[in-house]
mmCIF file with all atom_site columns, C-alpha atoms and ligand atoms in Angstrom:
data_model
loop_
_atom_site.group_PDB
_atom_site.id
_atom_site.type_symbol
_atom_site.label_atom_id
_atom_site.label_alt_id
_atom_site.label_comp_id
_atom_site.label_asym_id
_atom_site.label_entity_id
_atom_site.label_seq_id
_atom_site.pdbx_PDB_ins_code
_atom_site.Cartn_x
_atom_site.Cartn_y
_atom_site.Cartn_z
_atom_site.occupancy
_atom_site.B_iso_or_equiv
_atom_site.pdbx_formal_charge
_atom_site.auth_seq_id
_atom_site.auth_comp_id
_atom_site.auth_asym_id
_atom_site.auth_atom_id
_atom_site.pdbx_PDB_model_num
ATOM   1   C CA  . MET J 1 1   ? -15.556 16.654  -0.157  1.00 0.00 ? 1   MET J CA  1
ATOM   2   C CA  . GLN J 1 2   ? -15.453 16.830  -3.955  1.00 0.00 ? 2   GLN J CA  1
ATOM   3   C CA  . ILE J 1 3   ? -14.057 13.542  -5.219  1.00 0.00 ? 3   ILE J CA  1
ATOM   4   C CA  . ASP J 1 4   ? -14.045 15.042  -8.736  1.00 0.00 ? 4   ASP J CA  1
ATOM   5   C CA  . SER J 1 5   ? -11.168 17.247  -7.696  1.00 0.00 ? 5   SER J CA  1
ATOM   6   C CA  . LEU J 1 6   ? -9.045  14.319  -6.499  1.00 0.00 ? 6   LEU J CA  1
ATOM   7   C CA  . ILE J 1 7   ? -5.729  14.117  -8.304  1.00 0.00 ? 7   ILE J CA  1
ATOM   8   C CA  . ILE J 1 8   ? -3.458  11.068  -8.458  1.00 0.00 ? 8   ILE J CA  1
ATOM   9   C CA  . ARG J 1 9   ? 0.122   11.865  -9.327  1.00 0.00 ? 9   ARG J CA  1
ATOM   10  C CA  . GLU J 1 10  ? 3.425   10.051  -9.189  1.00 0.00 ? 10  GLU J CA  1
ATOM   11  C CA  . VAL J 1 11  ? 5.637   10.792  -6.176  1.00 0.00 ? 11  VAL J CA  1
ATOM   12  C CA  . GLU J 1 12  ? 9.018   12.327  -6.972  1.00 0.00 ? 12  GLU J CA  1
ATOM   13  C CA  . LEU J 1 13  ? 12.239  12.514  -5.040  1.00 0.00 ? 13  LEU J CA  1
ATOM   14  C CA  . ASN J 1 14  ? 11.546  16.045  -3.848  1.00 0.00 ? 14  ASN J CA  1
ATOM   15  C CA  . ASP J 1 15  ? 8.299   14.755  -2.243  1.00 0.00 ? 15  ASP J CA  1
ATOM   16  C CA  . LEU J 1 16  ? 10.337  12.622  0.153   1.00 0.00 ? 16  LEU J CA  1
ATOM   17  C CA  . GLU J 1 17  ? 9.368   14.472  3.343   1.00 0.00 ? 17  GLU J CA  1
ATOM   18  C CA  . SER J 1 18  ? 5.666   14.475  2.399   1.00 0.00 ? 18  SER J CA  1
ATOM   19  C CA  . LEU J 1 19  ? 5.914   10.759  1.649   1.00 0.00 ? 19  LEU J CA  1
ATOM   20  C CA  . ARG J 1 20  ? 7.521   10.135  5.032   1.00 0.00 ? 20  ARG J CA  1
ATOM   21  C CA  . GLN J 1 21  ? 4.753   12.065  6.806   1.00 0.00 ? 21  GLN J CA  1
ATOM   22  C CA  . ILE J 1 22  ? 1.809   10.380  5.077   1.00 0.00 ? 22  ILE J CA  1
ATOM   23  C CA  . SER J 1 23  ? 3.478   6.965   5.511   1.00 0.00 ? 23  SER J CA  1
ATOM   24  C CA  . ILE J 1 24  ? 3.916   7.434   9.254   1.00 0.00 ? 24  ILE J CA  1
ATOM   25  C CA  . GLN J 1 25  ? 0.470   8.935   9.809   1.00 0.00 ? 25  GLN J CA  1
ATOM   26  C CA  . THR J 1 26  ? -1.418  6.234   7.909   1.00 0.00 ? 26  THR J CA  1
ATOM   27  C CA  . PHE J 1 27  ? 0.689   3.410   9.376   1.00 0.00 ? 27  PHE J CA  1
ATOM   28  C CA  . THR J 1 28  ? 0.051   4.724   12.887  1.00 0.00 ? 28  THR J CA  1
ATOM   29  C CA  . GLU J 1 29  ? -3.684  5.203   12.286  1.00 0.00 ? 29  GLU J CA  1
ATOM   30  C CA  . THR J 1 30  ? -3.990  1.687   10.872  1.00 0.00 ? 30  THR J CA  1
ATOM   31  C CA  . PHE J 1 31  ? -1.889  -0.434  13.192  1.00 0.00 ? 31  PHE J CA  1
ATOM   32  C CA  . SER J 1 32  ? -1.331  1.193   16.604  1.00 0.00 ? 32  SER J CA  1
ATOM   33  C CA  . GLU J 1 33  ? -4.611  -0.166  17.947  1.00 0.00 ? 33  GLU J CA  1
ATOM   34  C CA  . HIS J 1 34  ? -3.429  -3.782  17.543  1.00 0.00 ? 34  HIS J CA  1
ATOM   35  C CA  . ASN J 1 35  ? 0.334   -3.528  18.174  1.00 0.00 ? 35  ASN J CA  1
ATOM   36  C CA  . THR J 1 36  ? 2.611   -2.554  21.038  1.00 0.00 ? 36  THR J CA  1
ATOM   37  C CA  . GLU J 1 37  ? 4.067   0.933   21.130  1.00 0.00 ? 37  GLU J CA  1
ATOM   38  C CA  . SER J 1 38  ? 7.624   -0.393  20.979  1.00 0.00 ? 38  SER J CA  1
ATOM   39  C CA  . ASN J 1 39  ? 6.949   -2.587  17.925  1.00 0.00 ? 39  ASN J CA  1
ATOM   40  C CA  . MET J 1 40  ? 5.262   0.350   16.193  1.00 0.00 ? 40  MET J CA  1
ATOM   41  C CA  . LYS J 1 41  ? 8.183   2.620   17.046  1.00 0.00 ? 41  LYS J CA  1
ATOM   42  C CA  . GLU J 1 42  ? 10.709  0.078   15.796  1.00 0.00 ? 42  GLU J CA  1
ATOM   43  C CA  . TYR J 1 43  ? 8.940   -0.323  12.457  1.00 0.00 ? 43  TYR J CA  1
ATOM   44  C CA  . ILE J 1 44  ? 8.563   3.423   11.944  1.00 0.00 ? 44  ILE J CA  1
ATOM   45  C CA  . THR J 1 45  ? 12.202  4.085   12.831  1.00 0.00 ? 45  THR J CA  1
ATOM   46  C CA  . GLU J 1 46  ? 13.600  1.264   10.707  1.00 0.00 ? 46  GLU J CA  1
ATOM   47  C CA  . CYS J 1 47  ? 11.236  1.213   7.746   1.00 0.00 ? 47  CYS J CA  1
ATOM   48  C CA  . LEU J 1 48  ? 9.717   4.662   7.379   1.00 0.00 ? 48  LEU J CA  1
ATOM   49  C CA  . ASN J 1 49  ? 12.842  6.799   7.744   1.00 0.00 ? 49  ASN J CA  1
ATOM   50  C CA  . THR J 1 50  ? 14.059  9.217   5.075   1.00 0.00 ? 50  THR J CA  1
ATOM   51  C CA  . ASP J 1 51  ? 16.953  7.058   3.857   1.00 0.00 ? 51  ASP J CA  1
ATOM   52  C CA  . LYS J 1 52  ? 14.822  3.931   3.503   1.00 0.00 ? 52  LYS J CA  1
ATOM   53  C CA  . LEU J 1 53  ? 12.019  5.733   1.681   1.00 0.00 ? 53  LEU J CA  1
ATOM   54  C CA  . LYS J 1 54  ? 14.528  7.467   -0.585  1.00 0.00 ? 54  LYS J CA  1
ATOM   55  C CA  . GLN J 1 55  ? 16.002  4.092   -1.465  1.00 0.00 ? 55  GLN J CA  1
ATOM   56  C CA  . GLU J 1 56  ? 12.502  2.722   -2.194  1.00 0.00 ? 56  GLU J CA  1
ATOM   57  C CA  . LEU J 1 57  ? 11.683  5.726   -4.397  1.00 0.00 ? 57  LEU J CA  1
ATOM   58  C CA  . GLN J 1 58  ? 14.843  5.110   -6.389  1.00 0.00 ? 58  GLN J CA  1
ATOM   59  C CA  . THR J 1 59  ? 14.368  1.360   -6.745  1.00 0.00 ? 59  THR J CA  1
ATOM   60  C CA  . ILE J 1 60  ? 13.881  0.319   -10.343 1.00 0.00 ? 60  ILE J CA  1
ATOM   61  C CA  . GLY J 1 61  ? 10.470  -1.311  -10.655 1.00 0.00 ? 61  GLY J CA  1
ATOM   62  C CA  . SER J 1 62  ? 8.916   0.550   -7.700  1.00 0.00 ? 62  SER J CA  1
ATOM   63  C CA  . SER J 1 63  ? 6.620   3.550   -7.996  1.00 0.00 ? 63  SER J CA  1
ATOM   64  C CA  . PHE J 1 64  ? 4.583   5.637   -5.565  1.00 0.00 ? 64  PHE J CA  1
ATOM   65  C CA  . TYR J 1 65  ? 1.483   7.743   -6.205  1.00 0.00 ? 65  TYR J CA  1
ATOM   66  C CA  . PHE J 1 66  ? -0.175  10.380  -4.009  1.00 0.00 ? 66  PHE J CA  1
ATOM   67  C CA  . ALA J 1 67  ? -3.925  11.023  -3.832  1.00 0.00 ? 67  ALA J CA  1
ATOM   68  C CA  . LEU J 1 68  ? -4.296  14.800  -3.479  1.00 0.00 ? 68  LEU J CA  1
ATOM   69  C CA  . LEU J 1 69  ? -7.274  16.966  -2.633  1.00 0.00 ? 69  LEU J CA  1
ATOM   70  C CA  . GLY J 1 70  ? -6.009  20.435  -3.465  1.00 0.00 ? 70  GLY J CA  1
ATOM   71  C CA  . GLN J 1 71  ? -2.674  20.663  -1.657  1.00 0.00 ? 71  GLN J CA  1
ATOM   72  C CA  . GLN J 1 72  ? -3.537  17.982  0.901   1.00 0.00 ? 72  GLN J CA  1
ATOM   73  C CA  . ILE J 1 73  ? -2.104  14.499  0.496   1.00 0.00 ? 73  ILE J CA  1
ATOM   74  C CA  . ILE J 1 74  ? -4.856  12.155  1.685   1.00 0.00 ? 74  ILE J CA  1
ATOM   75  C CA  . GLY J 1 75  ? -3.513  8.800   0.589   1.00 0.00 ? 75  GLY J CA  1
ATOM   76  C CA  . TYR J 1 76  ? -0.835  6.966   -1.324  1.00 0.00 ? 76  TYR J CA  1
ATOM   77  C CA  . LEU J 1 77  ? -0.066  3.868   -3.314  1.00 0.00 ? 77  LEU J CA  1
ATOM   78  C CA  . LYS J 1 78  ? 3.132   1.849   -3.748  1.00 0.00 ? 78  LYS J CA  1
ATOM   79  C CA  . LEU J 1 79  ? 3.556   -0.557  -6.679  1.00 0.00 ? 79  LEU J CA  1
ATOM   80  C CA  . ASN J 1 80  ? 6.318   -3.056  -7.394  1.00 0.00 ? 80  ASN J CA  1
ATOM   81  C CA  . THR J 1 81  ? 7.239   -5.019  -10.487 1.00 0.00 ? 81  THR J CA  1
ATOM   82  C CA  . ALA J 1 82  ? 10.082  -7.349  -11.488 1.00 0.00 ? 82  ALA J CA  1
ATOM   83  C CA  . LYS J 1 83  ? 12.870  -7.553  -8.879  1.00 0.00 ? 83  LYS J CA  1
ATOM   84  C CA  . ALA J 1 84  ? 11.307  -4.803  -6.784  1.00 0.00 ? 84  ALA J CA  1
ATOM   85  C CA  . GLN J 1 85  ? 8.516   -7.183  -5.677  1.00 0.00 ? 85  GLN J CA  1
ATOM   86  C CA  . THR J 1 86  ? 8.677   -8.093  -1.986  1.00 0.00 ? 86  THR J CA  1
ATOM   87  C CA  . GLU J 1 87  ? 8.286   -11.753 -2.982  1.00 0.00 ? 87  GLU J CA  1
ATOM   88  C CA  . HIS J 1 88  ? 9.023   -13.290 -6.315  1.00 0.00 ? 88  HIS J CA  1
ATOM   89  C CA  . HIS J 1 89  ? 5.982   -15.329 -7.148  1.00 0.00 ? 89  HIS J CA  1
ATOM   90  C CA  . SER J 1 90  ? 6.750   -14.700 -10.788 1.00 0.00 ? 90  SER J CA  1
ATOM   91  C CA  . GLU J 1 91  ? 9.000   -12.469 -12.830 1.00 0.00 ? 91  GLU J CA  1
ATOM   92  C CA  . ASP J 1 92  ? 5.978   -10.925 -14.503 1.00 0.00 ? 92  ASP J CA  1
ATOM   93  C CA  . GLY J 1 93  ? 4.113   -10.248 -11.260 1.00 0.00 ? 93  GLY J CA  1
ATOM   94  C CA  . PHE J 1 94  ? 2.601   -6.871  -10.408 1.00 0.00 ? 94  PHE J CA  1
ATOM   95  C CA  . GLU J 1 95  ? 2.396   -6.129  -6.669  1.00 0.00 ? 95  GLU J CA  1
ATOM   96  C CA  . ILE J 1 96  ? 0.390   -3.544  -4.778  1.00 0.00 ? 96  ILE J CA  1
ATOM   97  C CA  . GLU J 1 97  ? 2.628   -3.209  -1.728  1.00 0.00 ? 97  GLU J CA  1
ATOM   98  C CA  . ARG J 1 98  ? 0.707   -0.385  -0.050  1.00 0.00 ? 98  ARG J CA  1
ATOM   99  C CA  . ILE J 1 99  ? -2.614  1.396   -0.394  1.00 0.00 ? 99  ILE J CA  1
ATOM   100 C CA  . TYR J 1 100 ? -3.194  3.817   2.441   1.00 0.00 ? 100 TYR J CA  1
ATOM   101 C CA  . VAL J 1 101 ? -5.874  6.476   2.891   1.00 0.00 ? 101 VAL J CA  1
ATOM   102 C CA  . LEU J 1 102 ? -6.025  8.876   5.857   1.00 0.00 ? 102 LEU J CA  1
ATOM   103 C CA  . LYS J 1 103 ? -8.619  7.665   8.357   1.00 0.00 ? 103 LYS J CA  1
ATOM   104 C CA  . ALA J 1 104 ? -10.648 10.871  8.045   1.00 0.00 ? 104 ALA J CA  1
ATOM   105 C CA  . PHE J 1 105 ? -11.220 10.016  4.361   1.00 0.00 ? 105 PHE J CA  1
ATOM   106 C CA  . HIS J 1 106 ? -12.080 6.321   4.613   1.00 0.00 ? 106 HIS J CA  1
ATOM   107 C CA  . GLY J 1 107 ? -15.263 5.126   2.937   1.00 0.00 ? 107 GLY J CA  1
ATOM   108 C CA  . LYS J 1 108 ? -15.255 7.863   0.300   1.00 0.00 ? 108 LYS J CA  1
ATOM   109 C CA  . GLN J 1 109 ? -14.021 5.802   -2.664  1.00 0.00 ? 109 GLN J CA  1
ATOM   110 C CA  . ILE J 1 110 ? -10.441 7.094   -2.398  1.00 0.00 ? 110 ILE J CA  1
ATOM   111 C CA  . GLY J 1 111 ? -9.034  3.584   -1.890  1.00 0.00 ? 111 GLY J CA  1
ATOM   112 C CA  . LYS J 1 112 ? -10.981 2.384   -4.901  1.00 0.00 ? 112 LYS J CA  1
ATOM   113 C CA  . ILE J 1 113 ? -9.657  5.241   -7.035  1.00 0.00 ? 113 ILE J CA  1
ATOM   114 C CA  . LEU J 1 114 ? -6.084  4.383   -5.960  1.00 0.00 ? 114 LEU J CA  1
ATOM   115 C CA  . PHE J 1 115 ? -6.734  0.724   -6.751  1.00 0.00 ? 115 PHE J CA  1
ATOM   116 C CA  . GLU J 1 116 ? -8.176  1.642   -10.183 1.00 0.00 ? 116 GLU J CA  1
ATOM   117 C CA  . LYS J 1 117 ? -4.998  3.634   -10.836 1.00 0.00 ? 117 LYS J CA  1
ATOM   118 C CA  . ALA J 1 118 ? -2.892  0.576   -10.003 1.00 0.00 ? 118 ALA J CA  1
ATOM   119 C CA  . LYS J 1 119 ? -5.055  -1.597  -12.221 1.00 0.00 ? 119 LYS J CA  1
ATOM   120 C CA  . SER J 1 120 ? -4.868  0.790   -15.169 1.00 0.00 ? 120 SER J CA  1
ATOM   121 C CA  . ILE J 1 121 ? -1.053  0.856   -14.907 1.00 0.00 ? 121 ILE J CA  1
ATOM   122 C CA  . ALA J 1 122 ? -0.962  -2.943  -14.738 1.00 0.00 ? 122 ALA J CA  1
ATOM   123 C CA  . LEU J 1 123 ? -3.243  -3.251  -17.783 1.00 0.00 ? 123 LEU J CA  1
ATOM   124 C CA  . GLU J 1 124 ? -1.288  -0.652  -19.726 1.00 0.00 ? 124 GLU J CA  1
ATOM   125 C CA  . LYS J 1 125 ? 1.899   -2.622  -19.085 1.00 0.00 ? 125 LYS J CA  1
ATOM   126 C CA  . GLN J 1 126 ? 0.116   -5.848  -20.020 1.00 0.00 ? 126 GLN J CA  1
ATOM   127 C CA  . TYR J 1 127 ? 0.403   -7.622  -16.675 1.00 0.00 ? 127 TYR J CA  1
ATOM   128 C CA  . LYS J 1 128 ? -2.070  -10.437 -16.209 1.00 0.00 ? 128 LYS J CA  1
ATOM   129 C CA  . THR J 1 129 ? -2.364  -10.610 -12.427 1.00 0.00 ? 129 THR J CA  1
ATOM   130 C CA  . ILE J 1 130 ? -2.126  -8.171  -9.524  1.00 0.00 ? 130 ILE J CA  1
ATOM   131 C CA  . TRP J 1 131 ? -1.097  -9.598  -6.157  1.00 0.00 ? 131 TRP J CA  1
ATOM   132 C CA  . LEU J 1 132 ? -0.645  -8.255  -2.627  1.00 0.00 ? 132 LEU J CA  1
ATOM   133 C CA  . GLY J 1 133 ? -0.022  -9.241  0.979   1.00 0.00 ? 133 GLY J CA  1
ATOM   134 C CA  . VAL J 1 134 ? -2.306  -8.080  3.787   1.00 0.00 ? 134 VAL J CA  1
ATOM   135 C CA  . TRP J 1 135 ? -2.089  -8.732  7.541   1.00 0.00 ? 135 TRP J CA  1
ATOM   136 C CA  . GLU J 1 136 ? -4.638  -11.417 8.488   1.00 0.00 ? 136 GLU J CA  1
ATOM   137 C CA  . LYS J 1 137 ? -5.977  -9.199  11.286  1.00 0.00 ? 137 LYS J CA  1
ATOM   138 C CA  . ASN J 1 138 ? -6.535  -6.262  8.946   1.00 0.00 ? 138 ASN J CA  1
ATOM   139 C CA  . THR J 1 139 ? -10.088 -7.358  8.265   1.00 0.00 ? 139 THR J CA  1
ATOM   140 C CA  . LYS J 1 140 ? -11.116 -3.978  6.829   1.00 0.00 ? 140 LYS J CA  1
ATOM   141 C CA  . ALA J 1 141 ? -8.448  -4.087  4.159   1.00 0.00 ? 141 ALA J CA  1
ATOM   142 C CA  . ILE J 1 142 ? -9.245  -7.738  3.377   1.00 0.00 ? 142 ILE J CA  1
ATOM   143 C CA  . ALA J 1 143 ? -12.922 -6.768  2.933   1.00 0.00 ? 143 ALA J CA  1
ATOM   144 C CA  . PHE J 1 144 ? -11.870 -3.893  0.683   1.00 0.00 ? 144 PHE J CA  1
ATOM   145 C CA  . TYR J 1 145 ? -9.645  -6.118  -1.497  1.00 0.00 ? 145 TYR J CA  1
ATOM   146 C CA  . THR J 1 146 ? -12.321 -8.818  -1.642  1.00 0.00 ? 146 THR J CA  1
ATOM   147 C CA  . ARG J 1 147 ? -14.761 -6.153  -2.858  1.00 0.00 ? 147 ARG J CA  1
ATOM   148 C CA  . GLN J 1 148 ? -12.283 -5.348  -5.636  1.00 0.00 ? 148 GLN J CA  1
ATOM   149 C CA  . GLY J 1 149 ? -12.316 -9.020  -6.663  1.00 0.00 ? 149 GLY J CA  1
ATOM   150 C CA  . PHE J 1 150 ? -9.143  -10.349 -4.987  1.00 0.00 ? 150 PHE J CA  1
ATOM   151 C CA  . THR J 1 151 ? -9.026  -13.910 -3.640  1.00 0.00 ? 151 THR J CA  1
ATOM   152 C CA  . GLN J 1 152 ? -6.519  -15.574 -1.314  1.00 0.00 ? 152 GLN J CA  1
ATOM   153 C CA  . PHE J 1 153 ? -3.881  -17.828 -2.900  1.00 0.00 ? 153 PHE J CA  1
ATOM   154 C CA  . ASP J 1 154 ? -1.289  -18.233 -0.126  1.00 0.00 ? 154 ASP J CA  1
ATOM   155 C CA  . HIS J 1 155 ? 0.053   -16.759 3.119   1.00 0.00 ? 155 HIS J CA  1
ATOM   156 C CA  . HIS J 1 156 ? 3.441   -15.896 4.574   1.00 0.00 ? 156 HIS J CA  1
ATOM   157 C CA  . LEU J 1 157 ? 4.992   -14.903 7.880   1.00 0.00 ? 157 LEU J CA  1
ATOM   158 C CA  . PHE J 1 158 ? 6.584   -11.565 8.691   1.00 0.00 ? 158 PHE J CA  1
ATOM   159 C CA  . LYS J 1 159 ? 7.785   -9.780  11.804  1.00 0.00 ? 159 LYS J CA  1
ATOM   160 C CA  . LEU J 1 160 ? 6.552   -6.494  13.228  1.00 0.00 ? 160 LEU J CA  1
ATOM   161 C CA  . GLY J 1 161 ? 9.154   -5.792  15.880  1.00 0.00 ? 161 GLY J CA  1
ATOM   162 C CA  . ASN J 1 162 ? 9.263   -9.004  17.931  1.00 0.00 ? 162 ASN J CA  1
ATOM   163 C CA  . ASP J 1 163 ? 5.754   -10.073 16.925  1.00 0.00 ? 163 ASP J CA  1
ATOM   164 C CA  . LYS J 1 164 ? 5.472   -12.848 14.315  1.00 0.00 ? 164 LYS J CA  1
ATOM   165 C CA  . GLN J 1 165 ? 2.473   -12.135 12.108  1.00 0.00 ? 165 GLN J CA  1
ATOM   166 C CA  . THR J 1 166 ? 0.759   -13.744 9.121   1.00 0.00 ? 166 THR J CA  1
ATOM   167 C CA  . ASP J 1 167 ? 0.038   -12.011 5.844   1.00 0.00 ? 167 ASP J CA  1
ATOM   168 C CA  . ILE J 1 168 ? -2.690  -13.297 3.574   1.00 0.00 ? 168 ILE J CA  1
ATOM   169 C CA  . LEU J 1 169 ? -1.559  -13.248 -0.065  1.00 0.00 ? 169 LEU J CA  1
ATOM   170 C CA  . MET J 1 170 ? -4.308  -12.273 -2.490  1.00 0.00 ? 170 MET J CA  1
ATOM   171 C CA  . GLU J 1 171 ? -4.482  -11.998 -6.261  1.00 0.00 ? 171 GLU J CA  1
ATOM   172 C CA  . LEU J 1 172 ? -6.729  -10.661 -8.990  1.00 0.00 ? 172 LEU J CA  1
ATOM   173 C CA  . LYS J 1 173 ? -6.594  -11.759 -12.615 1.00 0.00 ? 173 LYS J CA  1
ATOM   174 C CA  . ILE J 1 174 ? -7.033  -8.715  -14.820 1.00 0.00 ? 174 ILE J CA  1
ATOM   175 C CA  . ASN J 1 175 ? -6.339  -10.048 -18.283 1.00 0.00 ? 175 ASN J CA  1
HETATM 176 C C1  . COA R 2 .   ? -8.376  -0.273  2.914   1.00 0.00 ? 1   COA R C1  1
HETATM 177 C C2  . COA R 2 .   ? -8.554  1.170   2.424   1.00 0.00 ? 1   COA R C2  1
HETATM 178 C C3  . COA R 2 .   ? -7.431  1.520   1.456   1.00 0.00 ? 1   COA R C3  1
HETATM 179 C C4  . COA R 2 .   ? -9.908  1.271   1.706   1.00 0.00 ? 1   COA R C4  1
HETATM 180 O O1  . COA R 2 .   ? -10.045 2.588   1.225   1.00 0.00 ? 1   COA R O1  1
HETATM 181 P P1  . COA R 2 .   ? -11.403 3.398   1.376   1.00 0.00 ? 1   COA R P1  1
HETATM 182 O O2  . COA R 2 .   ? -11.227 4.689   0.656   1.00 0.00 ? 1   COA R O2  1
HETATM 183 O O3  . COA R 2 .   ? -11.790 3.458   2.805   1.00 0.00 ? 1   COA R O3  1
HETATM 184 O O4  . COA R 2 .   ? -12.443 2.432   0.610   1.00 0.00 ? 1   COA R O4  1
HETATM 185 P P2  . COA R 2 .   ? -13.456 2.856   -0.538  1.00 0.00 ? 1   COA R P2  1
HETATM 186 O O5  . COA R 2 .   ? -14.375 3.906   -0.023  1.00 0.00 ? 1   COA R O5  1
HETATM 187 O O6  . COA R 2 .   ? -12.727 3.186   -1.786  1.00 0.00 ? 1   COA R O6  1
HETATM 188 O O7  . COA R 2 .   ? -14.272 1.505   -0.750  1.00 0.00 ? 1   COA R O7  1
HETATM 189 C C5  . COA R 2 .   ? -14.331 0.838   -2.007  1.00 0.00 ? 1   COA R C5  1
HETATM 190 C C6  . COA R 2 .   ? -15.275 -0.341  -1.871  1.00 0.00 ? 1   COA R C6  1
HETATM 191 O O8  . COA R 2 .   ? -14.776 -1.250  -0.882  1.00 0.00 ? 1   COA R O8  1
HETATM 192 C C7  . COA R 2 .   ? -15.738 -1.428  0.155   1.00 0.00 ? 1   COA R C7  1
HETATM 193 N N1  . COA R 2 .   ? -15.087 -1.408  1.457   1.00 0.00 ? 1   COA R N1  1
HETATM 194 C C8  . COA R 2 .   ? -14.145 -0.537  1.894   1.00 0.00 ? 1   COA R C8  1
HETATM 195 N N2  . COA R 2 .   ? -13.843 -0.788  3.180   1.00 0.00 ? 1   COA R N2  1
HETATM 196 C C9  . COA R 2 .   ? -14.620 -1.835  3.541   1.00 0.00 ? 1   COA R C9  1
HETATM 197 C C10 . COA R 2 .   ? -14.801 -2.547  4.751   1.00 0.00 ? 1   COA R C10 1
HETATM 198 N N3  . COA R 2 .   ? -14.121 -2.246  5.845   1.00 0.00 ? 1   COA R N3  1
HETATM 199 N N4  . COA R 2 .   ? -15.700 -3.557  4.773   1.00 0.00 ? 1   COA R N4  1
HETATM 200 C C11 . COA R 2 .   ? -16.418 -3.884  3.681   1.00 0.00 ? 1   COA R C11 1
HETATM 201 N N5  . COA R 2 .   ? -16.317 -3.224  2.495   1.00 0.00 ? 1   COA R N5  1
HETATM 202 C C12 . COA R 2 .   ? -15.422 -2.223  2.435   1.00 0.00 ? 1   COA R C12 1
HETATM 203 C C13 . COA R 2 .   ? -16.640 -0.225  0.074   1.00 0.00 ? 1   COA R C13 1
HETATM 204 O O9  . COA R 2 .   ? -17.916 -0.497  0.585   1.00 0.00 ? 1   COA R O9  1
HETATM 205 C C14 . COA R 2 .   ? -16.652 0.086   -1.396  1.00 0.00 ? 1   COA R C14 1
HETATM 206 O O10 . COA R 2 .   ? -17.622 -0.730  -2.038  1.00 0.00 ? 1   COA R O10 1
HETATM 207 P P3  . COA R 2 .   ? -18.461 -0.169  -3.300  1.00 0.00 ? 1   COA R P3  1
HETATM 208 O O11 . COA R 2 .   ? -17.473 -0.136  -4.431  1.00 0.00 ? 1   COA R O11 1
HETATM 209 O O12 . COA R 2 .   ? -19.551 -1.150  -3.455  1.00 0.00 ? 1   COA R O12 1
HETATM 210 O O13 . COA R 2 .   ? -18.934 1.200   -2.929  1.00 0.00 ? 1   COA R O13 1
HETATM 211 C C15 . COA R 2 .   ? -8.578  2.174   3.608   1.00 0.00 ? 1   COA R C15 1
HETATM 212 O O14 . COA R 2 .   ? -9.586  1.811   4.497   1.00 0.00 ? 1   COA R O14 1
HETATM 213 C C16 . COA R 2 .   ? -7.260  2.299   4.331   1.00 0.00 ? 1   COA R C16 1
HETATM 214 O O15 . COA R 2 .   ? -6.409  3.108   3.978   1.00 0.00 ? 1   COA R O15 1
HETATM 215 N N6  . COA R 2 .   ? -7.072  1.512   5.403   1.00 0.00 ? 1   COA R N6  1
HETATM 216 C C17 . COA R 2 .   ? -5.886  1.611   6.213   1.00 0.00 ? 1   COA R C17 1
HETATM 217 C C18 . COA R 2 .   ? -4.648  1.187   5.468   1.00 0.00 ? 1   COA R C18 1
HETATM 218 C C19 . COA R 2 .   ? -4.663  -0.249  5.084   1.00 0.00 ? 1   COA R C19 1
HETATM 219 O O16 . COA R 2 .   ? -5.080  -1.109  5.851   1.00 0.00 ? 1   COA R O16 1
HETATM 220 N N7  . COA R 2 .   ? -4.193  -0.520  3.863   1.00 0.00 ? 1   COA R N7  1
HETATM 221 C C20 . COA R 2 .   ? -4.071  -1.846  3.355   1.00 0.00 ? 1   COA R C20 1
HETATM 222 C C21 . COA R 2 .   ? -2.898  -2.487  3.932   1.00 0.00 ? 1   COA R C21 1
HETATM 223 S S1  . COA R 2 .   ? -1.711  -2.815  2.721   1.00 0.00 ? 1   COA R S1  1
#
């Protein structure tokens, strides 16, 4: 694989179906091992459907980016600012809500390139801190974020289907 040819570009409304597909594939690859089939199905049906993703794409303060190798979408990023943040730690917070890379491409610096994209946008817009929430059992992602310099500052509860889970909240000062 030639990482040099990786392109990061913003997702547009006419990419909706591609966004839905990469969202479902990466979510399934990441979480089906540790969650029941019915909870997975419920989340995918309720949260990764066309209407919901369209709404997210149109939300002021949210933006999505694809990582592309040629025509193939191999990962994506979702960022939130201002009222689009999933939690309002501060009005001037900058949230990475999702970084997902297809399993076949893990460990090839794609996640880091997506993170660097997020960081450059945050710096350009003069944010001081990037924050995110990550499932406590997602040890790989926690290791990845720790490698990027994030540290835990809090936690919160969320539900996947009928399963109550804990997210670790992490932050990185960038300015
Ligand atoms: C987490 C994820 C985005 C990381 O992306 P990736 O492309 O596999 O990671 P990279 O190759 O860019 O790794 C960047 C650095 O993090 C380190 N790293 C990545 N995964 C790691 C792991 N599981 N354990 C320890 N270090 C890890 C790498 O060693 C690398 O270090 P380096 O800069 O010294 O070389 C990717 O594994 C993924 O999509 N996982 C599933 C989705 C997910 O869990 N997303 C987060 C939930 S919001």
